[in-house]
């Protein structure tokens, strides 16, 4: 994923690399390219506008520093803004202080709910005893799909009794199974839809009320494109999401949802699916993704360099001011920040 975005960013930075000093036109041109690259990657236009504006504010009027090239400076600003919109630090899944911890997986059809339910169960199985529950009674094969995946991974499974048609009842009754088998975590796999409809939302709301979840996790396929933001906003409005799982990061999607879902809903992306196997699940780390997008090796080293070069330039400026007896309010503020 992110290949085309990465290529675009490489070109933008290559264009800046040879320049000794950036003119406002250089910055504007680079920003136009950044905007185009993000829109092409299917990032929601509102998010693009916000990011470009933030980069512009930070890039304009920066002192040119001796030890950092303008390209490196823009690079670090773009990197930091990408991290900011995707979420600074990874956010772990919540564990209920009073067992059982309950996770409810929701999302559109085929997004990866069933697979991710088992992936999560497998991941936590070292320190918890999870139970996966088949609450998707619409598709006859859905219950078997979860049962088979769970069995392969030695995870406890609960499903509907023969003739059972009410997914909320299945979810409620799973609590008894969990109690009897000392499972301290319940993961509810719910039915998907091709599109969001009221019936689905109402069913999920009823389930939420009957079996209050510790986390409601929206599973989003990273191929979803622009629509991902609408999907996330609707689910969030109806259910109050606590986290997003982005799946199929191993595919060739352009990456829009990764960059836009968190920014537009405020809901953190907690996990990333990166393959079909049950162990292909990673903690979503915005810094690593941003690094991949801008195709930069040692970004942390560069960030440190920019930071120290910035303070060095400030110190030089203050020393100059002092020498000339022009110590201003701004200089004092700078000194206080150091
Ligand atoms: N490559 C890849 N494939 C994935 C990933 N996550 C899920 N899949 C595949 O996507 C397809 C759909 O996954 P499911 O888990 O069945 O999706 P779902 O949301 O439960 O689908 P419905 O129950 O029909 O709504 C399956 O073929 C999975 O193997 C991932 O991270 N990477
Ligand atoms: Mg499913």
PDB file of N, CA, C and O in Angstrom, residues 58-70 72-74 76-77 80 301-319 330-331 333-335 337-338:
ATOM      1  N   UNK A  58       3.314  26.294   8.992  1.00  0.00           N
ATOM      2  CA  UNK A  58       4.581  25.955   9.636  1.00  0.00           C
ATOM      3  C   UNK A  58       5.784  26.188   8.726  1.00  0.00           C
ATOM      4  O   UNK A  58       6.880  26.476   9.212  1.00  0.00           O
ATOM      5  N   UNK A  59       5.582  26.061   7.409  1.00  0.00           N
ATOM      6  CA  UNK A  59       6.731  26.172   6.503  1.00  0.00           C
ATOM      7  C   UNK A  59       7.055  27.626   6.170  1.00  0.00           C
ATOM      8  O   UNK A  59       8.201  27.972   5.924  1.00  0.00           O
ATOM      9  N   UNK A  60       6.017  28.464   6.171  1.00  0.00           N
ATOM     10  CA  UNK A  60       6.242  29.854   5.790  1.00  0.00           C
ATOM     11  C   UNK A  60       6.901  30.592   6.962  1.00  0.00           C
ATOM     12  O   UNK A  60       6.528  30.403   8.107  1.00  0.00           O
ATOM     13  N   UNK A  61       7.863  31.408   6.607  1.00  0.00           N
ATOM     14  CA  UNK A  61       8.481  32.259   7.613  1.00  0.00           C
ATOM     15  C   UNK A  61       9.450  31.534   8.519  1.00  0.00           C
ATOM     16  O   UNK A  61       9.839  32.046   9.561  1.00  0.00           O
ATOM     17  N   UNK A  62       9.841  30.299   8.146  1.00  0.00           N
ATOM     18  CA  UNK A  62      10.855  29.618   8.952  1.00  0.00           C
ATOM     19  C   UNK A  62      12.225  30.165   8.592  1.00  0.00           C
ATOM     20  O   UNK A  62      12.535  30.394   7.426  1.00  0.00           O
ATOM     21  N   UNK A  63      13.034  30.378   9.608  1.00  0.00           N
ATOM     22  CA  UNK A  63      14.389  30.830   9.358  1.00  0.00           C
ATOM     23  C   UNK A  63      15.125  29.746   8.584  1.00  0.00           C
ATOM     24  O   UNK A  63      14.942  28.567   8.862  1.00  0.00           O
ATOM     25  N   UNK A  64      15.921  30.159   7.627  1.00  0.00           N
ATOM     26  CA  UNK A  64      16.697  29.144   6.916  1.00  0.00           C
ATOM     27  C   UNK A  64      17.897  28.783   7.783  1.00  0.00           C
ATOM     28  O   UNK A  64      18.589  29.650   8.312  1.00  0.00           O
ATOM     29  N   UNK A  65      18.071  27.516   7.979  1.00  0.00           N
ATOM     30  CA  UNK A  65      19.091  27.064   8.918  1.00  0.00           C
ATOM     31  C   UNK A  65      20.285  26.535   8.160  1.00  0.00           C
ATOM     32  O   UNK A  65      20.133  25.899   7.125  1.00  0.00           O
ATOM     33  N   UNK A  66      21.457  26.781   8.725  1.00  0.00           N
ATOM     34  CA  UNK A  66      22.673  26.376   8.023  1.00  0.00           C
ATOM     35  C   UNK A  66      22.776  24.865   7.864  1.00  0.00           C
ATOM     36  O   UNK A  66      23.120  24.360   6.822  1.00  0.00           O
ATOM     37  N   UNK A  67      22.482  24.157   8.961  1.00  0.00           N
ATOM     38  CA  UNK A  67      22.778  22.722   8.935  1.00  0.00           C
ATOM     39  C   UNK A  67      21.626  21.867   8.402  1.00  0.00           C
ATOM     40  O   UNK A  67      21.749  20.662   8.315  1.00  0.00           O
ATOM     41  N   UNK A  68      20.503  22.488   8.083  1.00  0.00           N
ATOM     42  CA  UNK A  68      19.380  21.715   7.556  1.00  0.00           C
ATOM     43  C   UNK A  68      18.957  22.336   6.235  1.00  0.00           C
ATOM     44  O   UNK A  68      18.774  23.543   6.145  1.00  0.00           O
ATOM     45  N   UNK A  69      18.802  21.525   5.210  1.00  0.00           N
ATOM     46  CA  UNK A  69      18.398  22.074   3.917  1.00  0.00           C
ATOM     47  C   UNK A  69      16.896  22.359   3.932  1.00  0.00           C
ATOM     48  O   UNK A  69      16.162  21.756   4.718  1.00  0.00           O
ATOM     49  N   UNK A  70      16.447  23.269   3.074  1.00  0.00           N
ATOM     50  CA  UNK A  70      15.006  23.540   3.012  1.00  0.00           C
ATOM     51  C   UNK A  70      14.196  22.286   2.754  1.00  0.00           C
ATOM     52  O   UNK A  70      13.140  22.096   3.330  1.00  0.00           O
ATOM     53  N   UNK A  72      14.874  19.259   3.673  1.00  0.00           N
ATOM     54  CA  UNK A  72      14.777  18.480   4.915  1.00  0.00           C
ATOM     55  C   UNK A  72      13.765  19.093   5.874  1.00  0.00           C
ATOM     56  O   UNK A  72      13.032  18.390   6.560  1.00  0.00           O
ATOM     57  N   UNK A  73      13.750  20.438   5.889  1.00  0.00           N
ATOM     58  CA  UNK A  73      12.816  21.130   6.778  1.00  0.00           C
ATOM     59  C   UNK A  73      11.363  20.820   6.380  1.00  0.00           C
ATOM     60  O   UNK A  73      10.543  20.422   7.207  1.00  0.00           O
ATOM     61  N   UNK A  74      11.062  20.932   5.088  1.00  0.00           N
ATOM     62  CA  UNK A  74       9.701  20.645   4.599  1.00  0.00           C
ATOM     63  C   UNK A  74       9.361  19.174   4.863  1.00  0.00           C
ATOM     64  O   UNK A  74       8.269  18.831   5.311  1.00  0.00           O
ATOM     65  N   UNK A  76      10.397  17.227   7.250  1.00  0.00           N
ATOM     66  CA  UNK A  76      10.042  16.941   8.646  1.00  0.00           C
ATOM     67  C   UNK A  76       8.665  17.517   8.983  1.00  0.00           C
ATOM     68  O   UNK A  76       7.905  16.905   9.719  1.00  0.00           O
ATOM     69  N   UNK A  77       8.341  18.663   8.390  1.00  0.00           N
ATOM     70  CA  UNK A  77       7.020  19.245   8.666  1.00  0.00           C
ATOM     71  C   UNK A  77       5.926  18.339   8.099  1.00  0.00           C
ATOM     72  O   UNK A  77       4.943  18.047   8.779  1.00  0.00           O
ATOM     73  N   UNK A  80       5.590  15.266  10.262  1.00  0.00           N
ATOM     74  CA  UNK A  80       4.919  15.513  11.548  1.00  0.00           C
ATOM     75  C   UNK A  80       3.418  15.735  11.373  1.00  0.00           C
ATOM     76  O   UNK A  80       2.620  15.320  12.202  1.00  0.00           O
ATOM     77  N   UNK A 301      16.296  10.871  13.411  1.00  0.00           N
ATOM     78  CA  UNK A 301      17.586  11.562  13.434  1.00  0.00           C
ATOM     79  C   UNK A 301      17.455  12.953  12.830  1.00  0.00           C
ATOM     80  O   UNK A 301      17.962  13.939  13.370  1.00  0.00           O
ATOM     81  N   UNK A 302      16.719  13.014  11.721  1.00  0.00           N
ATOM     82  CA  UNK A 302      16.545  14.300  11.047  1.00  0.00           C
ATOM     83  C   UNK A 302      15.727  15.256  11.921  1.00  0.00           C
ATOM     84  O   UNK A 302      16.021  16.447  12.005  1.00  0.00           O
ATOM     85  N   UNK A 303      14.710  14.722  12.578  1.00  0.00           N
ATOM     86  CA  UNK A 303      13.888  15.567  13.450  1.00  0.00           C
ATOM     87  C   UNK A 303      14.740  16.204  14.543  1.00  0.00           C
ATOM     88  O   UNK A 303      14.624  17.385  14.827  1.00  0.00           O
ATOM     89  N   UNK A 304      15.616  15.404  15.130  1.00  0.00           N
ATOM     90  CA  UNK A 304      16.502  15.917  16.179  1.00  0.00           C
ATOM     91  C   UNK A 304      17.394  17.022  15.625  1.00  0.00           C
ATOM     92  O   UNK A 304      17.604  18.042  16.248  1.00  0.00           O
ATOM     93  N   UNK A 305      17.876  16.760  14.413  1.00  0.00           N
ATOM     94  CA  UNK A 305      18.780  17.725  13.780  1.00  0.00           C
ATOM     95  C   UNK A 305      18.043  19.052  13.560  1.00  0.00           C
ATOM     96  O   UNK A 305      18.564  20.123  13.864  1.00  0.00           O
ATOM     97  N   UNK A 306      16.804  18.958  13.055  1.00  0.00           N
ATOM     98  CA  UNK A 306      16.035  20.179  12.802  1.00  0.00           C
ATOM     99  C   UNK A 306      15.771  20.898  14.116  1.00  0.00           C
ATOM    100  O   UNK A 306      15.916  22.115  14.225  1.00  0.00           O
ATOM    101  N   UNK A 307      15.424  20.129  15.157  1.00  0.00           N
ATOM    102  CA  UNK A 307      15.149  20.755  16.441  1.00  0.00           C
ATOM    103  C   UNK A 307      16.367  21.472  16.990  1.00  0.00           C
ATOM    104  O   UNK A 307      16.293  22.620  17.399  1.00  0.00           O
ATOM    105  N   UNK A 308      17.525  20.788  16.975  1.00  0.00           N
ATOM    106  CA  UNK A 308      18.701  21.424  17.556  1.00  0.00           C
ATOM    107  C   UNK A 308      19.160  22.573  16.677  1.00  0.00           C
ATOM    108  O   UNK A 308      19.595  23.596  17.176  1.00  0.00           O
ATOM    109  N   UNK A 309      19.019  22.418  15.349  1.00  0.00           N
ATOM    110  CA  UNK A 309      19.420  23.510  14.456  1.00  0.00           C
ATOM    111  C   UNK A 309      18.518  24.711  14.677  1.00  0.00           C
ATOM    112  O   UNK A 309      18.969  25.863  14.635  1.00  0.00           O
ATOM    113  N   UNK A 310      17.245  24.458  14.943  1.00  0.00           N
ATOM    114  CA  UNK A 310      16.313  25.558  15.184  1.00  0.00           C
ATOM    115  C   UNK A 310      16.725  26.304  16.444  1.00  0.00           C
ATOM    116  O   UNK A 310      16.823  27.522  16.446  1.00  0.00           O
ATOM    117  N   UNK A 311      17.018  25.561  17.512  1.00  0.00           N
ATOM    118  CA  UNK A 311      17.384  26.281  18.728  1.00  0.00           C
ATOM    119  C   UNK A 311      18.724  26.989  18.568  1.00  0.00           C
ATOM    120  O   UNK A 311      18.931  28.073  19.092  1.00  0.00           O
ATOM    121  N   UNK A 312      19.611  26.376  17.807  1.00  0.00           N
ATOM    122  CA  UNK A 312      20.906  27.011  17.560  1.00  0.00           C
ATOM    123  C   UNK A 312      20.709  28.353  16.848  1.00  0.00           C
ATOM    124  O   UNK A 312      21.291  29.367  17.228  1.00  0.00           O
ATOM    125  N   UNK A 313      19.834  28.341  15.845  1.00  0.00           N
ATOM    126  CA  UNK A 313      19.579  29.574  15.100  1.00  0.00           C
ATOM    127  C   UNK A 313      18.965  30.624  16.017  1.00  0.00           C
ATOM    128  O   UNK A 313      19.282  31.812  15.933  1.00  0.00           O
ATOM    129  N   UNK A 314      18.075  30.176  16.912  1.00  0.00           N
ATOM    130  CA  UNK A 314      17.446  31.109  17.836  1.00  0.00           C
ATOM    131  C   UNK A 314      18.488  31.727  18.772  1.00  0.00           C
ATOM    132  O   UNK A 314      18.479  32.922  19.037  1.00  0.00           O
ATOM    133  N   UNK A 315      19.395  30.855  19.267  1.00  0.00           N
ATOM    134  CA  UNK A 315      20.420  31.347  20.193  1.00  0.00           C
ATOM    135  C   UNK A 315      21.299  32.388  19.487  1.00  0.00           C
ATOM    136  O   UNK A 315      21.580  33.460  20.018  1.00  0.00           O
ATOM    137  N   UNK A 316      21.680  32.048  18.229  1.00  0.00           N
ATOM    138  CA  UNK A 316      22.507  33.006  17.473  1.00  0.00           C
ATOM    139  C   UNK A 316      21.803  34.343  17.327  1.00  0.00           C
ATOM    140  O   UNK A 316      22.397  35.398  17.466  1.00  0.00           O
ATOM    141  N   UNK A 317      20.506  34.259  17.063  1.00  0.00           N
ATOM    142  CA  UNK A 317      19.747  35.489  16.854  1.00  0.00           C
ATOM    143  C   UNK A 317      19.710  36.303  18.150  1.00  0.00           C
ATOM    144  O   UNK A 317      19.876  37.523  18.151  1.00  0.00           O
ATOM    145  N   UNK A 318      19.512  35.616  19.276  1.00  0.00           N
ATOM    146  CA  UNK A 318      19.453  36.317  20.549  1.00  0.00           C
ATOM    147  C   UNK A 318      20.777  36.973  20.885  1.00  0.00           C
ATOM    148  O   UNK A 318      20.832  38.100  21.342  1.00  0.00           O
ATOM    149  N   UNK A 319      21.857  36.204  20.606  1.00  0.00           N
ATOM    150  CA  UNK A 319      23.181  36.746  20.904  1.00  0.00           C
ATOM    151  C   UNK A 319      23.409  38.023  20.096  1.00  0.00           C
ATOM    152  O   UNK A 319      23.889  39.032  20.611  1.00  0.00           O
ATOM    153  N   UNK A 330      10.230  39.270  21.911  1.00  0.00           N
ATOM    154  CA  UNK A 330      10.265  37.979  21.214  1.00  0.00           C
ATOM    155  C   UNK A 330      11.490  37.164  21.638  1.00  0.00           C
ATOM    156  O   UNK A 330      11.413  35.959  21.859  1.00  0.00           O
ATOM    157  N   UNK A 331      12.606  37.859  21.790  1.00  0.00           N
ATOM    158  CA  UNK A 331      13.825  37.174  22.219  1.00  0.00           C
ATOM    159  C   UNK A 331      13.641  36.590  23.608  1.00  0.00           C
ATOM    160  O   UNK A 331      14.086  35.480  23.910  1.00  0.00           O
ATOM    161  N   UNK A 333      10.844  35.664  24.953  1.00  0.00           N
ATOM    162  CA  UNK A 333       9.968  34.494  24.838  1.00  0.00           C
ATOM    163  C   UNK A 333      10.753  33.268  24.378  1.00  0.00           C
ATOM    164  O   UNK A 333      10.602  32.181  24.904  1.00  0.00           O
ATOM    165  N   UNK A 334      11.633  33.532  23.393  1.00  0.00           N
ATOM    166  CA  UNK A 334      12.463  32.449  22.871  1.00  0.00           C
ATOM    167  C   UNK A 334      13.302  31.850  23.977  1.00  0.00           C
ATOM    168  O   UNK A 334      13.411  30.634  24.115  1.00  0.00           O
ATOM    169  N   UNK A 335      13.839  32.720  24.798  1.00  0.00           N
ATOM    170  CA  UNK A 335      14.721  32.266  25.865  1.00  0.00           C
ATOM    171  C   UNK A 335      13.936  31.413  26.869  1.00  0.00           C
ATOM    172  O   UNK A 335      14.407  30.389  27.348  1.00  0.00           O
ATOM    173  N   UNK A 337      11.449  29.612  26.230  1.00  0.00           N
ATOM    174  CA  UNK A 337      11.094  28.315  25.643  1.00  0.00           C
ATOM    175  C   UNK A 337      12.256  27.330  25.637  1.00  0.00           C
ATOM    176  O   UNK A 337      12.055  26.134  25.571  1.00  0.00           O
ATOM    177  N   UNK A 338      13.465  27.890  25.687  1.00  0.00           N
ATOM    178  CA  UNK A 338      14.627  27.001  25.513  1.00  0.00           C
ATOM    179  C   UNK A 338      14.820  26.078  26.702  1.00  0.00           C
ATOM    180  O   UNK A 338      14.451  26.383  27.797  1.00  0.00           O
TER     181      UNK A 338
END
